[in-house]
Short mmCIF file of C-alpha atoms in Angstrom, two decimals:
data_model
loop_
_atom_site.label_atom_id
_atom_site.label_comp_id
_atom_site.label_asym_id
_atom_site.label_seq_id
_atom_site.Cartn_x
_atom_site.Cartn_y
_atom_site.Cartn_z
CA UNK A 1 0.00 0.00 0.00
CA UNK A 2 1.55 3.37 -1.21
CA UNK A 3 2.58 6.13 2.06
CA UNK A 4 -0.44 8.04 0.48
CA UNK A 5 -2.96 5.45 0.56
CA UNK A 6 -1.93 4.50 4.13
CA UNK A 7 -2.33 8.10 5.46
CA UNK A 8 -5.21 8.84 3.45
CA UNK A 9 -6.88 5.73 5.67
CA UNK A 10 -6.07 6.64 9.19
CA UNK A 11 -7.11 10.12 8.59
CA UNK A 12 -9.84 9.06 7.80
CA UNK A 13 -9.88 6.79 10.83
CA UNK A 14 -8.38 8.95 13.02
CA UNK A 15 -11.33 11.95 11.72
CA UNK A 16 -13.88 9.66 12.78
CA UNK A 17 -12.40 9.18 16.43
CA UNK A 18 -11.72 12.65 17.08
CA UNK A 19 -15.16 13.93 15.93
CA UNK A 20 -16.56 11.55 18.71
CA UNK A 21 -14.32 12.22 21.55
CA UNK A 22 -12.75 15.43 21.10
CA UNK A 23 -14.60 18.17 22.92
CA UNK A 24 -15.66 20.64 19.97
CA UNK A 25 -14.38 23.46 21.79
CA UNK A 26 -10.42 22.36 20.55
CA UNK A 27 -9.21 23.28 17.77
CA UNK A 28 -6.85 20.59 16.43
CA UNK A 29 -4.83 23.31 13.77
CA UNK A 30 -4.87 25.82 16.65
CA UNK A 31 -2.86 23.04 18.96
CA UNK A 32 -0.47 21.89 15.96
CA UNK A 33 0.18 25.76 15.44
CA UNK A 34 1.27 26.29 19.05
CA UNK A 35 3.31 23.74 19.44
CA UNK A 36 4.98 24.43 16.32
CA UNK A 37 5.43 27.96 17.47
CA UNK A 38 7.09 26.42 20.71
CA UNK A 39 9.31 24.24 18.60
CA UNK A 40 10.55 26.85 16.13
CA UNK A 41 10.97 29.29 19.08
CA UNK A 42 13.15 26.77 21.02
CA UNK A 43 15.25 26.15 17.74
CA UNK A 44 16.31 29.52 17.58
CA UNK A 45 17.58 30.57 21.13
CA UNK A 46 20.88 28.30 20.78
CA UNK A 47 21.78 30.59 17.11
CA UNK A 48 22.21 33.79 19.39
CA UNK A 49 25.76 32.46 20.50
CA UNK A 50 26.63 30.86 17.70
CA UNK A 51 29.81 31.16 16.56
CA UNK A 52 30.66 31.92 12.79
CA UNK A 53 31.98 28.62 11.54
CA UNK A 54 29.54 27.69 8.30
CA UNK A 55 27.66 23.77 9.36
CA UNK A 56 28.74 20.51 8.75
CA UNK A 57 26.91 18.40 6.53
CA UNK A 58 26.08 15.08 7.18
CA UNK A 59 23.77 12.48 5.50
CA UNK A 60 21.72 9.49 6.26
CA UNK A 61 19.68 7.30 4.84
CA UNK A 62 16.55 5.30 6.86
CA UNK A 63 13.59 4.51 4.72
CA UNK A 64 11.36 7.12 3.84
CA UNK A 65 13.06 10.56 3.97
CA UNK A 66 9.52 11.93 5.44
CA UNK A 67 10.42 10.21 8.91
CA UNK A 68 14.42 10.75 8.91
CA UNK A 69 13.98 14.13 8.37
CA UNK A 70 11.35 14.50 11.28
CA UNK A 71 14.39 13.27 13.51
CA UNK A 72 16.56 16.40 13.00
CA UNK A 73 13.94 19.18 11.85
CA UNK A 74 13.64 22.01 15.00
CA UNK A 75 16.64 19.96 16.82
CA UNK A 76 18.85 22.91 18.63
CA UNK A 77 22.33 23.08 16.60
CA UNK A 78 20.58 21.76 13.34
CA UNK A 79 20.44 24.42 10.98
CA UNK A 80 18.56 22.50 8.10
CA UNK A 81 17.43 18.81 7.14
CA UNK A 82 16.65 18.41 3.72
CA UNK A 83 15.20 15.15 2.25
CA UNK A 84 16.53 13.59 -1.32
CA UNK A 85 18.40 11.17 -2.97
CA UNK A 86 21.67 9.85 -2.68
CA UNK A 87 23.66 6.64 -3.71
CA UNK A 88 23.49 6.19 -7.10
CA UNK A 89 25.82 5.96 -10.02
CA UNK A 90 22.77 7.71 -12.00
CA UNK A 91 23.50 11.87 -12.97
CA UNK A 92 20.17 12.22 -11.65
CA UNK A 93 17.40 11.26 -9.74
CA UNK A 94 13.87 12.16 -9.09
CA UNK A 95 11.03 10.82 -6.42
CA UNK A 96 9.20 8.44 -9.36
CA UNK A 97 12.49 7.01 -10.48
CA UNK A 98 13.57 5.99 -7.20
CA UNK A 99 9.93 5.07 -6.48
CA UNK A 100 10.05 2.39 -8.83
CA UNK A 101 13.75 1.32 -8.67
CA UNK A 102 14.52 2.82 -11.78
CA UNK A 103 17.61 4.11 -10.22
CA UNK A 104 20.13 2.83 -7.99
CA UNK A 105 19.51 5.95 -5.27
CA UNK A 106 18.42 5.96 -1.57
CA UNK A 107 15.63 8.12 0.06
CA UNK A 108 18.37 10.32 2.28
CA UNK A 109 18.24 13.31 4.76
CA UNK A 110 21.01 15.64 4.27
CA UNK A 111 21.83 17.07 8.27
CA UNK A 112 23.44 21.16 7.89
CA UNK A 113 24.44 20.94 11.43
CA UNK A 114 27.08 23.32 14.06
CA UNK A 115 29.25 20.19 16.12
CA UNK A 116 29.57 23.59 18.64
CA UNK A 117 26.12 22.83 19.53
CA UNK A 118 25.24 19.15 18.45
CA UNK A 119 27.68 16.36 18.13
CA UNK A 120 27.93 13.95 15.16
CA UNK A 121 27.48 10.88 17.76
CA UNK A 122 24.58 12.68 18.98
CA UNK A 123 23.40 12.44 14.97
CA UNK A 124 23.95 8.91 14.85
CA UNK A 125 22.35 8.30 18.33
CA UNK A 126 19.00 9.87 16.58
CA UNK A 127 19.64 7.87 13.78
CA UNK A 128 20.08 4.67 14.86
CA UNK A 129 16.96 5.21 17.16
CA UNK A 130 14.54 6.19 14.38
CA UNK A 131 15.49 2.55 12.33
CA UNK A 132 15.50 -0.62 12.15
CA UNK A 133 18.99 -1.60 11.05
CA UNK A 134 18.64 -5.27 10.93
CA UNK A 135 16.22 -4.63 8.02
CA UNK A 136 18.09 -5.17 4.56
CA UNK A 137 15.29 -5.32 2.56
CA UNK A 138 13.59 -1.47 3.57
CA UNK A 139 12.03 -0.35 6.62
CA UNK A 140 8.83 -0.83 7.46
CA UNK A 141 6.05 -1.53 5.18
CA UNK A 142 8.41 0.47 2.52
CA UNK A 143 10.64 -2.27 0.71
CA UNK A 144 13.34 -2.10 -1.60
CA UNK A 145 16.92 -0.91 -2.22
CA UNK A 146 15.58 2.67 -2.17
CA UNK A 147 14.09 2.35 1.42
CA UNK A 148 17.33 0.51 2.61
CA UNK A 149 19.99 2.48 5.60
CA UNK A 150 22.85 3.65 5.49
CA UNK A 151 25.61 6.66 6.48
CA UNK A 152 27.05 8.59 4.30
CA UNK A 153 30.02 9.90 5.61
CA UNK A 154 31.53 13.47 4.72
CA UNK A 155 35.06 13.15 5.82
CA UNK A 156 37.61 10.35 7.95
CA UNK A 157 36.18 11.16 11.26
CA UNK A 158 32.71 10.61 10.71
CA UNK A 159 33.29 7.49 8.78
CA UNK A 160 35.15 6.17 12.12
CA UNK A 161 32.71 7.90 14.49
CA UNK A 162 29.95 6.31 12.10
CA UNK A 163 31.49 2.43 12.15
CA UNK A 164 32.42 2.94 15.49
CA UNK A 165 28.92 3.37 16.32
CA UNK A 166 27.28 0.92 14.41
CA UNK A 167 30.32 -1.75 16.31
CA UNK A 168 28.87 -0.39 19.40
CA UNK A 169 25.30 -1.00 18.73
CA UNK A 170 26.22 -4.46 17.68
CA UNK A 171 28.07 -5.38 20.52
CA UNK A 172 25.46 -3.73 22.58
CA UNK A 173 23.24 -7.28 22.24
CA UNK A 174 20.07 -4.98 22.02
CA UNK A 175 19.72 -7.04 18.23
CA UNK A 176 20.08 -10.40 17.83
CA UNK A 177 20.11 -10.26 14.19
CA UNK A 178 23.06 -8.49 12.13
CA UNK A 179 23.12 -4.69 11.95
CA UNK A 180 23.06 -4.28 8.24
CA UNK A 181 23.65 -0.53 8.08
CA UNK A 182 26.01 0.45 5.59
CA UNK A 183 28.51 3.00 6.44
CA UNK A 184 29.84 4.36 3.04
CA UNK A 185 31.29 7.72 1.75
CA UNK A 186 29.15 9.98 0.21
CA UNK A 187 28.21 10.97 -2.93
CA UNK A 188 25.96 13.10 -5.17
CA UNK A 189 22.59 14.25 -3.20
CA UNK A 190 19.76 15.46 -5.10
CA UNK A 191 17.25 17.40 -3.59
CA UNK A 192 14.14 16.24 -3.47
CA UNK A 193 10.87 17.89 -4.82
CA UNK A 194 9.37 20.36 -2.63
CA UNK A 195 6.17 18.68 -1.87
CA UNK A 196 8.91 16.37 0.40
CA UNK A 197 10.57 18.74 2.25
CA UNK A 198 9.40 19.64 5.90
CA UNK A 199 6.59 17.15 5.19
CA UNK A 200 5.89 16.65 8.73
CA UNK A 201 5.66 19.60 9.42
CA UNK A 202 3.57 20.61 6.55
CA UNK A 203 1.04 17.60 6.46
CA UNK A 204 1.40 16.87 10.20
CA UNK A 205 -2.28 15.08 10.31
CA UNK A 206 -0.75 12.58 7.36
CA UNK A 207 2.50 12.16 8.32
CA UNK A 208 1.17 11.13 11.95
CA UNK A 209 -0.83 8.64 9.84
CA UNK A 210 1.53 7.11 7.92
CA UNK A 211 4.17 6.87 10.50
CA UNK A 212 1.51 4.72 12.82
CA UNK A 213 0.69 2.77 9.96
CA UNK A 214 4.35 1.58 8.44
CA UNK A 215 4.65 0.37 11.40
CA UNK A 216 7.60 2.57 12.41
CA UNK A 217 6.27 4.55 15.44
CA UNK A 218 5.38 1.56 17.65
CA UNK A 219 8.40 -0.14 16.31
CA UNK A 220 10.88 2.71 17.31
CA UNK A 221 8.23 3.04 20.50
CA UNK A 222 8.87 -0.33 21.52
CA UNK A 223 12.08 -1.03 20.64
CA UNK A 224 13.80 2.65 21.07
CA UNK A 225 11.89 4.98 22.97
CA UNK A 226 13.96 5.57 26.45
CA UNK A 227 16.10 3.19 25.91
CA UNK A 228 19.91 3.96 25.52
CA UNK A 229 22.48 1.93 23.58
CA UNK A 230 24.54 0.15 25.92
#
């Protein structure tokens, strides 16, 4: 079932619940708003003392770019996540070609973030709690090469920082199976097409929607949620 399909349904669902216990006096877009505010007003405090170094970039790959870039968007020291495509031998790449496998590109996130504020282990620690990485066929109820993880790594340290992580969270015993996260150096990223970018943010009813039905939020819930790798 397509991400669209899937969200389409539990709005739907999720309409039809609300309109029966929600007192009438709420207004859901009034709440969303708020909180947004409260996130976007949070974000910005930490750029007052910023120093004048331009970001980092960094770039990771965990299924459906919608959900990865969720992870980082409004995180303090992150100065921009942008979804797209990354991977592939291809000179170009666009959301239908990957779609269908046409190409041999990942749905990415590229991270524009200030290591003066937030770490690159910090990244990875996100990361590797918004996945599954002992899925090498996609995540979720998206499957395929396109929807499979990785890191791609911008220079020598983060390609150590990023193995030595995944070692750690392998040795850590939290997985039985193999972590199958591929750490490799990165490449050409193509943006993806605007209708993508801050989609959570943007189509926060759907997005909530699709993320309960992949199968992703009570996975990472279950699985992730308060629980550190050790």
């Amino acid at each position: 079932m397509s991400k669209l399909l899937i969200s389409l349904f539990l709005i739907l669902i999720l309409g039809i619940a609300l309109g029966s216990t929600v007192n009438s006096s709420v207004n859901i877009s009034e709440v969303l708003e708020t909180e947004d505010q409260k996130d976007s007003q949070a974000n910005t405090e930490w750029r007052e003392n910023l120093d004048s170094k331009e970001p980092v970039e960094a770039t990771f790959a965990g299924g459906c770019f919608w959900c990865i870039e969720a992870v980082y968007e409004n995180e303090k020291g992150i100065e921009s996540a942008v979804s797209g495509y990354t991977g592939g031998k291809e000179s170009t790449a666009t959301y239908d070609q990957v779609l269908i496998g046409d190409t041999d590109h990942r749905e990415a996130v590229r991270v524009n973030y200030y290591p003066s504020v937030i770490s690159y282990e910090e990244l990875l620690d996100m990361y590797w709690k918004s996945i599954n990485p002992t899925d090498e066929g996609g995540q979720f109820s998206d499957r395929g090469y396109q929807y499979t993880t990785a890191i791609y790594t911008h220079n020598d340290k983060q390609y150590s920082l990023a193995k030595a992580s995944k070692e750690n969270l392998s040795e850590s015993g939290k997985f039985e199976e193999e972590i199958v996260t591929e750490v490799l150096n990165a490449s050409e990223f193509y943006r993806a097409e605007s209708k993508h970018q801050n989609y959570s943010e943007k189509n926060t009813l759907q997005y909530k929607a699709y993320e309960q039905a992949s199968g992703r939020k009570g996975f990472v819930e279950r699985v992730w949620e308060k629980s550190p790798i050790s």
